[in-house]
Short mmCIF file of C-alpha atoms and ligand atoms in Angstrom, two decimals:
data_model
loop_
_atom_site.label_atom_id
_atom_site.label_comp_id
_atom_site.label_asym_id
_atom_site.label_seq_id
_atom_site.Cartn_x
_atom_site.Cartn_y
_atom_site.Cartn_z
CA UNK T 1 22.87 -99.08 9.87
CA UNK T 2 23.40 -95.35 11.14
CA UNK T 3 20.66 -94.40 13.41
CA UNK T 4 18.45 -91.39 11.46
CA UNK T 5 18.19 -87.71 12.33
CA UNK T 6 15.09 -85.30 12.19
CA UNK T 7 15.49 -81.70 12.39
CA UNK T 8 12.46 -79.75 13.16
CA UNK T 9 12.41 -75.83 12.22
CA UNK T 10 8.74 -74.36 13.47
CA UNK T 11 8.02 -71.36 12.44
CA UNK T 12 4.80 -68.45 13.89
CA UNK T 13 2.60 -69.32 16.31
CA UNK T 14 2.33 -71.51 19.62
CA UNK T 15 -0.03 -74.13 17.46
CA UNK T 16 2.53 -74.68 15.02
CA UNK T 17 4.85 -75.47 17.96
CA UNK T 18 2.16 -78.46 19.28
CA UNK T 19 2.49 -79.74 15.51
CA UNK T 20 5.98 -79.80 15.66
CA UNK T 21 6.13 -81.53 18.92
CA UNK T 22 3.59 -84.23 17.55
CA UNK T 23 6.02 -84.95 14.47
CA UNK T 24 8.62 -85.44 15.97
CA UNK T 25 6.99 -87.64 18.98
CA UNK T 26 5.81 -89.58 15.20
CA UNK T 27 9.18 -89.73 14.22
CA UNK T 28 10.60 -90.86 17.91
CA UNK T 29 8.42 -93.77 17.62
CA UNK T 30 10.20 -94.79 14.29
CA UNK T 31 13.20 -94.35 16.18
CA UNK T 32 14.34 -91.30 14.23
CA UNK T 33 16.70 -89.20 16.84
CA UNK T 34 16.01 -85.41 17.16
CA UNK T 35 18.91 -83.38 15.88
CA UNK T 36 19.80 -79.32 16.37
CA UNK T 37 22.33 -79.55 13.38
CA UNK T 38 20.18 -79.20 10.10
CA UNK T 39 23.57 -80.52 8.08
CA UNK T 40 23.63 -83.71 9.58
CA UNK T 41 19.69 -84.33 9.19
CA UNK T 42 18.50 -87.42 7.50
CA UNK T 43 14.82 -85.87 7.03
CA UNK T 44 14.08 -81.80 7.95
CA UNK T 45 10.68 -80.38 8.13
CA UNK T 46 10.02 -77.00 7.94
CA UNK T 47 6.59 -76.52 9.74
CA UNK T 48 5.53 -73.03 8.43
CA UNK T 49 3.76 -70.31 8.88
CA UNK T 50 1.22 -67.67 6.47
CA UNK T 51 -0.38 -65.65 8.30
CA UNK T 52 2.11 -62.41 7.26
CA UNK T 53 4.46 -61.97 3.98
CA UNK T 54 7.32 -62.01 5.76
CA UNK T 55 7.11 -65.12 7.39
CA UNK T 56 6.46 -66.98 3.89
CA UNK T 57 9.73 -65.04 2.66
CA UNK T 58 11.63 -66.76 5.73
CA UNK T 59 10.62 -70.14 4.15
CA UNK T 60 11.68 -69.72 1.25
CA UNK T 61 14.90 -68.35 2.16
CA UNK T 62 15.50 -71.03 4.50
CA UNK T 63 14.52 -73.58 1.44
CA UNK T 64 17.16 -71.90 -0.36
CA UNK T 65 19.82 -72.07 2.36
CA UNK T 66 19.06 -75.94 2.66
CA UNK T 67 19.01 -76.69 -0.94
CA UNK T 68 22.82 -76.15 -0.45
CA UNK T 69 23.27 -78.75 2.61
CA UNK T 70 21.26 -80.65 0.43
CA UNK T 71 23.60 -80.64 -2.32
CA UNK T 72 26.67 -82.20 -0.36
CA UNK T 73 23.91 -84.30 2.17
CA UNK T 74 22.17 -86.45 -0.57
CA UNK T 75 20.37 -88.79 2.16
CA UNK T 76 18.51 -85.69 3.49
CA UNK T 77 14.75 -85.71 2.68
CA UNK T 78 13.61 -82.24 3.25
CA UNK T 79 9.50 -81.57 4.17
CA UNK T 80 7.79 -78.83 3.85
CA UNK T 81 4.36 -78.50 6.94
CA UNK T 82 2.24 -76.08 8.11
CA UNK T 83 -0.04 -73.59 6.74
CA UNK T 84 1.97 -72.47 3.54
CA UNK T 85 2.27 -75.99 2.68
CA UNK T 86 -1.27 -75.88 2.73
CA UNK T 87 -1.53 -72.72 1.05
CA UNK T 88 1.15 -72.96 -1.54
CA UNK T 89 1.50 -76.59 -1.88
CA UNK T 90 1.61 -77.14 -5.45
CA UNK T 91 3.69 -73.77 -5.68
CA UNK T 92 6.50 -74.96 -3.55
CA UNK T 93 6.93 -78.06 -5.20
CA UNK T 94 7.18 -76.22 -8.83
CA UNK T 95 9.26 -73.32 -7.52
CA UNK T 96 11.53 -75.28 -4.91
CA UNK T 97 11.99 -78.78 -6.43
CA UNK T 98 14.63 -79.39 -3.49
CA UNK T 99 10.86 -79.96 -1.75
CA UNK T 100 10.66 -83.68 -1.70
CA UNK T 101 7.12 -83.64 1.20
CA UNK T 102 4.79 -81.07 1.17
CA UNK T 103 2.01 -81.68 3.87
CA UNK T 104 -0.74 -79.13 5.63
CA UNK T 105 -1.71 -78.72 9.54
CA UNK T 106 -4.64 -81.63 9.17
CA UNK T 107 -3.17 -84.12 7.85
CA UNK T 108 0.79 -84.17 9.14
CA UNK T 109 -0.25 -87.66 10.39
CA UNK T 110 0.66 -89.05 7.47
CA UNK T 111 4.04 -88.23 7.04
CA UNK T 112 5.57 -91.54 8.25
CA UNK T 113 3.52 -92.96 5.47
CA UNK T 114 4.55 -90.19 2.72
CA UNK T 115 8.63 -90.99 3.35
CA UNK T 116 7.83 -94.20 3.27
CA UNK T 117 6.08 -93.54 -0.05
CA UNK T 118 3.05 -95.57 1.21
CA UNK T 119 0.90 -92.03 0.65
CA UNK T 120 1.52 -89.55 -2.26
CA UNK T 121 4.10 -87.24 -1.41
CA UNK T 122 1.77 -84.27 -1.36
CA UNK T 123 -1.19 -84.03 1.27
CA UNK T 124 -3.31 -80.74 1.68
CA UNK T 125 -6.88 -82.32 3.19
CA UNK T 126 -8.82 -81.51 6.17
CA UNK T 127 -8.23 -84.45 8.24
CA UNK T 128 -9.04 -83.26 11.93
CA UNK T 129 -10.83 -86.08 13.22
CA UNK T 130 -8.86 -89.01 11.34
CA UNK T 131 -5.33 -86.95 12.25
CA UNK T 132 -5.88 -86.01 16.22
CA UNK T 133 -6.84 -90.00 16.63
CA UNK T 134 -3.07 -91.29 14.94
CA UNK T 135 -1.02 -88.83 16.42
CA UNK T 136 1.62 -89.60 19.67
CA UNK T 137 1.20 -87.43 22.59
CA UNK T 138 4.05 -87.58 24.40
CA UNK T 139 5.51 -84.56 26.63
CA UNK T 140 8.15 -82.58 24.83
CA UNK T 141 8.98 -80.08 28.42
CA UNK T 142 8.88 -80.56 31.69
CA UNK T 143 6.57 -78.01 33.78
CA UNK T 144 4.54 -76.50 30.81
CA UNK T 145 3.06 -78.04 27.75
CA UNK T 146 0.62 -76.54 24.95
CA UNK T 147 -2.35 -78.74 24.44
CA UNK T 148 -4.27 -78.37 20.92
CA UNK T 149 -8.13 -78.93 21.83
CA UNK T 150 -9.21 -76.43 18.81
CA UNK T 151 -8.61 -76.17 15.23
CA UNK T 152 -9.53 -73.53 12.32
CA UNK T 153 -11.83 -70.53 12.10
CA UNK T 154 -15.15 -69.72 10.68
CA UNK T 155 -14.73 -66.16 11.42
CA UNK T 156 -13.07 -65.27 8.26
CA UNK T 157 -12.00 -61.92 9.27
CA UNK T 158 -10.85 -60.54 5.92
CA UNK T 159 -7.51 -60.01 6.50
CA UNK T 160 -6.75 -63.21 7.58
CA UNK T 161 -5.74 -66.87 5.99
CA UNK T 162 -6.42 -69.38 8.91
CA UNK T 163 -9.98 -70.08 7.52
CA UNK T 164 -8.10 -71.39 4.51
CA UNK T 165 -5.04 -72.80 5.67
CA UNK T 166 -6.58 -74.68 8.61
CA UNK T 167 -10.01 -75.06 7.60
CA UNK T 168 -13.17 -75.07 9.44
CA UNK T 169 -13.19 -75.12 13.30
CA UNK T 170 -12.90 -78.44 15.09
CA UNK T 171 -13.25 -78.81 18.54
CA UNK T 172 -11.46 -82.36 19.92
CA UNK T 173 -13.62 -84.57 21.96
CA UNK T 174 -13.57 -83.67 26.42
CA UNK T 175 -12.35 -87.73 27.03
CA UNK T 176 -9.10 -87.35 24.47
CA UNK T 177 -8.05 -83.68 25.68
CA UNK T 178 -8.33 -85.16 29.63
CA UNK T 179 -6.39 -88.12 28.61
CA UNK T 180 -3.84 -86.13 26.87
CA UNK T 181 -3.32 -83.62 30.02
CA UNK T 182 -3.21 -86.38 31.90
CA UNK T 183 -0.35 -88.32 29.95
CA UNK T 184 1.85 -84.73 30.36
CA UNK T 185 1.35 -84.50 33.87
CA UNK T 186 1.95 -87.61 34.92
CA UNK T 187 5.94 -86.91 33.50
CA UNK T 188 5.21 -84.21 35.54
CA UNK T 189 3.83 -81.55 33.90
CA UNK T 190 2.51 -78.86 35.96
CA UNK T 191 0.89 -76.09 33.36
CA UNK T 192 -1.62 -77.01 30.67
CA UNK T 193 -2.44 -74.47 28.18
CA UNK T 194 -5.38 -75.24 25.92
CA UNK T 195 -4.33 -73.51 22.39
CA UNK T 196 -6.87 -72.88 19.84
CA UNK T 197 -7.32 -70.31 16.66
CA UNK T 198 -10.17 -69.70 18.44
CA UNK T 199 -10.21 -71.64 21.81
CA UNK T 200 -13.15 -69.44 23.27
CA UNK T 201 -14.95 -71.29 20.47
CA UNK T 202 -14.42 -75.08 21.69
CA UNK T 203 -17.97 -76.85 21.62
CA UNK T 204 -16.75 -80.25 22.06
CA UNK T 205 -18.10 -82.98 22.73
CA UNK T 206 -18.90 -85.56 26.08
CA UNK T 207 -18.27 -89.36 25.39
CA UNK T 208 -22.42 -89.81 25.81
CA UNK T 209 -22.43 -86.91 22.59
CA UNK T 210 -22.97 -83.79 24.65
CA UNK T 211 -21.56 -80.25 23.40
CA UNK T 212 -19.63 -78.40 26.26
CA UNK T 213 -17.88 -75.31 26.24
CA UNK T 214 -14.46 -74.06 27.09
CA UNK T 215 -15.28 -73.55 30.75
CA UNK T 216 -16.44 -76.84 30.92
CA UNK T 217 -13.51 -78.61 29.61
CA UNK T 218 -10.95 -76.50 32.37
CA UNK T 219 -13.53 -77.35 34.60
CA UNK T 220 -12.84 -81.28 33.94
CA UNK T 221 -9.15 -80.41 33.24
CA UNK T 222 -8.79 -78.45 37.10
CA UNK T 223 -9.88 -82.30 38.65
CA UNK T 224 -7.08 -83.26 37.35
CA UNK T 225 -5.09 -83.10 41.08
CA UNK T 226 -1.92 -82.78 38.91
CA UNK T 227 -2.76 -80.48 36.68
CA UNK T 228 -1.81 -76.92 39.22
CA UNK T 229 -2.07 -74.31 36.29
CA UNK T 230 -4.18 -73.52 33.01
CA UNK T 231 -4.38 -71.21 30.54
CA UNK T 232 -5.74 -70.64 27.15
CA UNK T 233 -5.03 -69.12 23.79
CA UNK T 234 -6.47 -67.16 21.83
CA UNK T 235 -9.93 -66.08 22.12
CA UNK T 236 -12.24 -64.44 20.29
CA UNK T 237 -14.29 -61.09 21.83
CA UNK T 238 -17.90 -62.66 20.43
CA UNK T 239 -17.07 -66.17 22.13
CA UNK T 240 -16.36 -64.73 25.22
CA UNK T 241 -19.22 -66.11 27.17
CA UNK T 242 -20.24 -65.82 30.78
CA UNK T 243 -19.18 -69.55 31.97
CA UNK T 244 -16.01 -68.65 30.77
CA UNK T 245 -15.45 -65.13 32.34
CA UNK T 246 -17.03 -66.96 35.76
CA UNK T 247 -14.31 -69.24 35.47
CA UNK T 248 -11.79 -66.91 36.17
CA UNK T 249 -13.38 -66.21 39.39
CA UNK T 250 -14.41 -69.66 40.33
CA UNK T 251 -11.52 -71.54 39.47
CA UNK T 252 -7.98 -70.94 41.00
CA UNK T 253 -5.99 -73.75 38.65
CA UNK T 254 -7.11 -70.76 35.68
CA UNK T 255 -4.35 -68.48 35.53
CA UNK T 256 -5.85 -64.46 35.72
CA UNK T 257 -4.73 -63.68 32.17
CA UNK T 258 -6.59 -63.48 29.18
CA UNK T 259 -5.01 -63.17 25.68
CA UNK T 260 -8.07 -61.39 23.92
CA UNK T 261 -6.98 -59.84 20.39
CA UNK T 262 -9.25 -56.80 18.80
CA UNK T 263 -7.14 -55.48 16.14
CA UNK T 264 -7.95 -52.01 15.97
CA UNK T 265 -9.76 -49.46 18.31
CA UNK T 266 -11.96 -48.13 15.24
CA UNK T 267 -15.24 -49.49 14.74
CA UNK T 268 -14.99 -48.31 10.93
CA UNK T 269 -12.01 -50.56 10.65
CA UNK T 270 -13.70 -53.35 13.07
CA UNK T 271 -16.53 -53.83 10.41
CA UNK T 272 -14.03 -53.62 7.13
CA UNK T 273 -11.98 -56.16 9.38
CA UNK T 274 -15.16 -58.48 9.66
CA UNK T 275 -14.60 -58.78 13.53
CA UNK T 276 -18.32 -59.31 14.14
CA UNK T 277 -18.13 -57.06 17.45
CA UNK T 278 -17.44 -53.35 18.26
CA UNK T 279 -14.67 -51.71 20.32
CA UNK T 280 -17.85 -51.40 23.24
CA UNK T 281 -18.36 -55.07 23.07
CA UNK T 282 -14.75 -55.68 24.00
CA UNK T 283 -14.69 -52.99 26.58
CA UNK T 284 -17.90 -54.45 28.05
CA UNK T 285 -16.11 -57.82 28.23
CA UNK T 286 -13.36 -56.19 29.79
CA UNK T 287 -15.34 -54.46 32.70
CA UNK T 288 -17.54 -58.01 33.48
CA UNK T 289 -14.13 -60.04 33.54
CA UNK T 290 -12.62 -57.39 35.85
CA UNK T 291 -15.85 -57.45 38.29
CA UNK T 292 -15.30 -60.96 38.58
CA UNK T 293 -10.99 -61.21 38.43
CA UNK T 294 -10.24 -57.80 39.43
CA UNK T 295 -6.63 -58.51 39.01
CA UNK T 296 -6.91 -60.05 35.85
CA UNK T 297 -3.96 -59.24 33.41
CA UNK T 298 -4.96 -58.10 29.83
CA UNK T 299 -3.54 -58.64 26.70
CA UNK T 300 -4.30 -58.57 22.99
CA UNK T 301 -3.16 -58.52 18.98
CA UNK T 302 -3.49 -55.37 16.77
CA UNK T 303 -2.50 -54.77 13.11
CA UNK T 304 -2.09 -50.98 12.07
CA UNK T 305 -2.35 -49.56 8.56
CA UNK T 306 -5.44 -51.81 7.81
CA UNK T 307 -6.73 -50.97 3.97
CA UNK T 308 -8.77 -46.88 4.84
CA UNK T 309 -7.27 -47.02 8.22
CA UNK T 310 -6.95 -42.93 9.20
CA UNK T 311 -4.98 -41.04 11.46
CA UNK T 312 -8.55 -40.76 13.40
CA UNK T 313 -9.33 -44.76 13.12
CA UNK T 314 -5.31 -44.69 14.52
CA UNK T 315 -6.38 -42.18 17.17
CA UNK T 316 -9.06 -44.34 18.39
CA UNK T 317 -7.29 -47.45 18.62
CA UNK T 318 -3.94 -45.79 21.11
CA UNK T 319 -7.23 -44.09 23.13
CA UNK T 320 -8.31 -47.68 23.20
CA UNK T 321 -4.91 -48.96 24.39
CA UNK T 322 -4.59 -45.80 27.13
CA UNK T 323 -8.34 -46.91 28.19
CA UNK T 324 -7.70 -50.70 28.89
CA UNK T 325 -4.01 -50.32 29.96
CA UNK T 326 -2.55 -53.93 28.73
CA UNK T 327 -0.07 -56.03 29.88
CA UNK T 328 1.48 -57.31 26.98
CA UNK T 329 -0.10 -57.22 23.57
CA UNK T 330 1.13 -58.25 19.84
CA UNK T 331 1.14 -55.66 17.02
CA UNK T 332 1.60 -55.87 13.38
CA UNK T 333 1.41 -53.80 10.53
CA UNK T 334 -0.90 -55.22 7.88
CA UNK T 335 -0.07 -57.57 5.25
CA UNK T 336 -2.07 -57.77 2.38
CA UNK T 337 -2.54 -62.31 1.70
CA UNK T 338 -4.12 -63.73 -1.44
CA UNK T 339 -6.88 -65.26 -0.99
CA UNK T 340 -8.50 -62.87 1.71
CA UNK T 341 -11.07 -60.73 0.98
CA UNK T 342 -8.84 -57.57 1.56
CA UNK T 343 -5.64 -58.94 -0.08
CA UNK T 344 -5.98 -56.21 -3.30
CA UNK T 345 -6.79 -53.20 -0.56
CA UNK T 346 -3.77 -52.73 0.76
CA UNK T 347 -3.46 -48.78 0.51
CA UNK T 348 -1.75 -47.61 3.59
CA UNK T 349 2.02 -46.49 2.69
CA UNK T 350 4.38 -47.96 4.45
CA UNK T 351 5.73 -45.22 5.97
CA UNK T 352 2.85 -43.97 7.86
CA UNK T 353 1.88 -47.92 8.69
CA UNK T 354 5.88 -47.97 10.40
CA UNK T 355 4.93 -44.31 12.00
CA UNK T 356 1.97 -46.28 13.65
CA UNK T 357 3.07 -49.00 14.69
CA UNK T 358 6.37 -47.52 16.38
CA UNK T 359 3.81 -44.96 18.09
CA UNK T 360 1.63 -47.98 19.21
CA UNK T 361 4.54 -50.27 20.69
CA UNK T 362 5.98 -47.40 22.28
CA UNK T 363 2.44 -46.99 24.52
CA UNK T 364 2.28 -50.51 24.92
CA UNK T 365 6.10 -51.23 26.18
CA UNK T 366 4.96 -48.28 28.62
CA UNK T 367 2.36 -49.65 29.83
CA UNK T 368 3.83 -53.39 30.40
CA UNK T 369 7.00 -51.28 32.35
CA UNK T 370 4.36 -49.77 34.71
CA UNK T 371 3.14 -52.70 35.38
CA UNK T 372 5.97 -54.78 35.64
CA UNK T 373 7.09 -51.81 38.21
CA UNK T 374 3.85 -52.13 40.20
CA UNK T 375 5.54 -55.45 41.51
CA UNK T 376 8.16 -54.32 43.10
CA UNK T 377 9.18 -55.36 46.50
CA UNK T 378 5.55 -57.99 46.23
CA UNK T 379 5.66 -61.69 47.25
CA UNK T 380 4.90 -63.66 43.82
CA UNK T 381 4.15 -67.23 42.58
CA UNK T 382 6.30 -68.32 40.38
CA UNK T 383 6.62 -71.35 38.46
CA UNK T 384 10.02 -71.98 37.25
CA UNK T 385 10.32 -73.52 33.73
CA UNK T 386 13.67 -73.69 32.22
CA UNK T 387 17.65 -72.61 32.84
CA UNK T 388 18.43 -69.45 31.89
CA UNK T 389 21.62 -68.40 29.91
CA UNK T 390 23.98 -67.67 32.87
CA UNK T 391 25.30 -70.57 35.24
CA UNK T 392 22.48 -70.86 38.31
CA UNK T 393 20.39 -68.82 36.66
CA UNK T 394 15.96 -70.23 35.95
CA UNK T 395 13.07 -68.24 34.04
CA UNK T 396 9.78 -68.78 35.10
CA UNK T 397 6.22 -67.30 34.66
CA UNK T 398 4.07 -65.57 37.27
CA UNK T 399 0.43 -66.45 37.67
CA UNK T 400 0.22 -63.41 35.31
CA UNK T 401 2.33 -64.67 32.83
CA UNK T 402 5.38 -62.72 32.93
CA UNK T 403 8.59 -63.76 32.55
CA UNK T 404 10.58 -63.91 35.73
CA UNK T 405 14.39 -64.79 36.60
CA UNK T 406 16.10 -65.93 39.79
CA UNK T 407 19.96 -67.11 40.91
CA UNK T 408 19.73 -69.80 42.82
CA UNK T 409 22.28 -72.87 43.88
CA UNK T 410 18.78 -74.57 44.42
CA UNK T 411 17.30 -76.71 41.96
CA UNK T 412 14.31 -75.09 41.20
CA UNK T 413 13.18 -76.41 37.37
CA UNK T 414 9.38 -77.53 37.40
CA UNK T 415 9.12 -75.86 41.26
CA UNK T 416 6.26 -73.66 41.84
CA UNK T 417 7.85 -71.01 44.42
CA UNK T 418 6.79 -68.04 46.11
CA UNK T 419 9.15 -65.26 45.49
CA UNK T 420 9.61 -62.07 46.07
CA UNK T 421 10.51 -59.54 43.01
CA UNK T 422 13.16 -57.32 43.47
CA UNK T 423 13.75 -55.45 40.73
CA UNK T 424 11.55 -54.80 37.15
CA UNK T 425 13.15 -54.00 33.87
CA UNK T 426 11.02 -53.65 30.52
CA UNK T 427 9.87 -57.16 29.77
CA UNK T 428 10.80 -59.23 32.74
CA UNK T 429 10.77 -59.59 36.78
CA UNK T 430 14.06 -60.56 38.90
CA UNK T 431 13.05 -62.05 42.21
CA UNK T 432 14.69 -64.02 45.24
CA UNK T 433 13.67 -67.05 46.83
N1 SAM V 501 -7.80 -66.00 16.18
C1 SAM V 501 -7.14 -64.89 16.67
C2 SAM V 501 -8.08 -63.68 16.66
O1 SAM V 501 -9.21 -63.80 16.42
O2 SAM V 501 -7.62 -62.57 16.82
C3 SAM V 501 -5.87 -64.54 15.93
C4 SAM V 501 -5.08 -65.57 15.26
S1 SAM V 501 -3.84 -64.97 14.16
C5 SAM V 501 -3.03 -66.47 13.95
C6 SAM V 501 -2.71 -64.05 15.18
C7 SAM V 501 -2.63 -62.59 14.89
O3 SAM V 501 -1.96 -62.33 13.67
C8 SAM V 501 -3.95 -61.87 14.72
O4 SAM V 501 -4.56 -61.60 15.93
C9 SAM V 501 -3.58 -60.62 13.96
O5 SAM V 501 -3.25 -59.57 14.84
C10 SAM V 501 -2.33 -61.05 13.20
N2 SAM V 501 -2.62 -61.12 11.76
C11 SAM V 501 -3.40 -62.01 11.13
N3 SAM V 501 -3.45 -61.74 9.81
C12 SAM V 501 -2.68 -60.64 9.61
C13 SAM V 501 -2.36 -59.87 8.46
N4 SAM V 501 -2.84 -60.16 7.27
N5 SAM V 501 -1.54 -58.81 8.62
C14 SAM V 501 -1.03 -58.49 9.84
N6 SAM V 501 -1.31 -59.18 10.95
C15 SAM V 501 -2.13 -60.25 10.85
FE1 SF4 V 502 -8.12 -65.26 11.71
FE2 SF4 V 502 -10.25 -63.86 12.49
FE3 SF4 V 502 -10.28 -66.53 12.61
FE4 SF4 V 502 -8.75 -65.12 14.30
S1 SF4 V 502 -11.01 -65.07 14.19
S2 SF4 V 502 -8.16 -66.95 13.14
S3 SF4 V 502 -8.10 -63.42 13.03
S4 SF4 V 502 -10.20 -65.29 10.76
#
């Protein structure tokens, strides 16, 4: 018998990716064979995303394109993951009967049992504990992997569907996270990072049934000789607690970045938004985090045209921006989801929510170009990750988490190199050995 094929399409956010990775490691161990060509797939998962409209859309488009393949490919089984599985389970399966899987984020450990039609082919619980304990953890990269020590929110900010399309928050137990790092580094892995919907959040727990925090956990994660970088996304402004901000200046394995998301720079909006802090709160963070890492690199998420959001809330928010001065950041404009408490709000028009946002990424792609520029001609640490698209060419990431390129004859993937960058262009560094 032909040896089988799984194709893997993940779609949104660096989570998602982990899930993917752990499928197909579930998969591997069947001795499935990871494919790149969707048409010769004997089983294809879609692990999606919900968190805006237009990422849904992309799924269903994407159903539509393989319901084609499909027709001449009759062995292919096609799967739908993620959170609109979760969301829109039954949905998919009425609208899309091409669907022959549909399975959420907690309970993907199942699908070897679903093809195998050993489990209904339809799973949507909240299986944290029973799903982190049957997964495979093996290491899908060589210098950097993503480790999933968090799961869920409940924030339930009210634009937002994670609450309900990944449940309550779950925080893994300290002895399986350490044991996972150190399976990846010991294929040599170099860079942990520790993803959560909230990671700043992580209470887990000790094998004697203690609750520790984040800092804790990189704490335990940094003995790991191996281990020579960590980092950790995404955090929440009202779990940023003082252990964790002391990390940063106690702890040299923690990278100086901090992915720290507000959303707007309008209190009004903050409170409709049910972020649970103001814009002072964040800027007090800021300030303590600086005392303590003044080089610390700042970056963050913000949605425009939120449901009432004026030019003045807008005003506030680029002041905001011009205040902090961030390295990076992630902007949306808002999209109204059902289920959320401000799905039937949605009365910004489009046009001025574009106007905004253009505005907005404009100040922010400044801001990352001054920065980037304020590197020129510095040594840099560098840890080189993959090839890049031209013949000698490697990408890497500084310890501040920009993306950096080099020619080189050398072999340099998985080396951790001190460079020297000369020359800056919007979103990246060039730098010589
Ligand atoms: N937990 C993180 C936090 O507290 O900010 C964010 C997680 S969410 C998966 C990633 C980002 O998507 C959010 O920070 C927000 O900027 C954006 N987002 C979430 N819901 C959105 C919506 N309905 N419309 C536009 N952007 C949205
Ligand atoms: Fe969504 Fe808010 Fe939870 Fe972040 S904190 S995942 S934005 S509900």
């Amino acid at each position: 018998m032909s040896e089988k094929l799984i194709y893997i399409k993940s779609y949104g956010c660096q989570m998602n990716v982990y899930d993917s990775n752990r499928i197909k490691d579930l998969f591997l161990d069947k001795g499935y064979k990871i494919t790149d060509d969707v048409n010769k797939a004997n089983l294809t998962v879609l692990n999606t995303c919900h968190i805006r409209e237009k990422a849904v859309e992309k799924v269903y488009s994407d159903i539509g394109r393989i319901k084609k393949i499909k027709d001449t490919n009759k062995d292919m089984h096609l799967v739908v993951a993620g959170c609109v599985a979760q969301a829109e389970g039954n949905e998919i399966k009425k609208r899309s009967p091409v669907v022959d899987y549909v399975v959420g984020p907690q309970s993907y450990h199942k699908l070897p049992d679903m093809i195998d039609e050993l489990e209904p082919p339809l799973n949507s619980d909240f299986l944290q504990n029973e799903k982190f304990k049957n997964l495979i953890y093996n290491s899908s990269k060589i210098s950097s992997e993503f480790l999933s020590i968090q799961e869920g929110c409940d924030k339930f900010c009210s634009f937002c569907v994670v609450p309900y399309t990944r449940g309550p928050e779950f925080s893994r137990p300290i002895s399986d996270i350490v044991s996972e790092a150190k399976k990846y580094v010991s294929n040599g892995v170099k860079e942990i990072i520790l993803l959560g919907q909230n990671v700043n959040a992580y209470h887990g727990a000790t094998d004697d049934g203690k609750s520790k925090d984040l800092a804790y956990l990189i704490n335990k994660i940094a003995e790991i000789d191996d281990v020579k970088r960590i980092r950790y996304m995404t955090s929440h402004p009202i779990d940023m607690k003082e252990s964790l901000i002391n990390a940063h200046a106690e702890n040299l394995k923690l990278m100086p970045f901090l992915h720290l998301p507000i959303q707007s720079g309008s209190d009004q909006i903050l409170k409709k938004m049910n972020r649970k802090h103001t814009v002072d709160d964040y800027l007090r963070i800021v300030d303590k985090i600086r005392n303590v890492r003044p080089d610390i690199a700042m970056s963050s998420d913000f949605i425009v045209g939120f449901p009432d959001e004026t030019d003045k809330d807008f005003e506030n928010t680029m002041k905001f921006i011009e205040k902090v001065k961030f390295v990076i950041a992630y902007s949306f404009t808002y999209s109204s989801r059902p289920g959320t408490p401000a799905q039937h709000k949605d009365n910004v028009e489009l046009s001025v929510k574009k106007a905004r946002l253009s505005a907005l990424q404009s100040l922010l792609t400044q801001q990352q170009v001054n920065y980037n520029k304020s590197f020129l001609h510095k040594d840099m640490e560098v840890l080189f990750e993959k090839k890049g698209r031209y013949e000698n060419q490697f990408i890497g990431r500084t310890i501040y988490n920009q993306s950096t390129f080099i020619n080189s004859k050398e072999k340099l993937l998985n080396k951790i190199l001190n460079v020297k960058i000369t020359n800056s262009t919007n979103y990246s560094l060039e730098c010589q050995a």
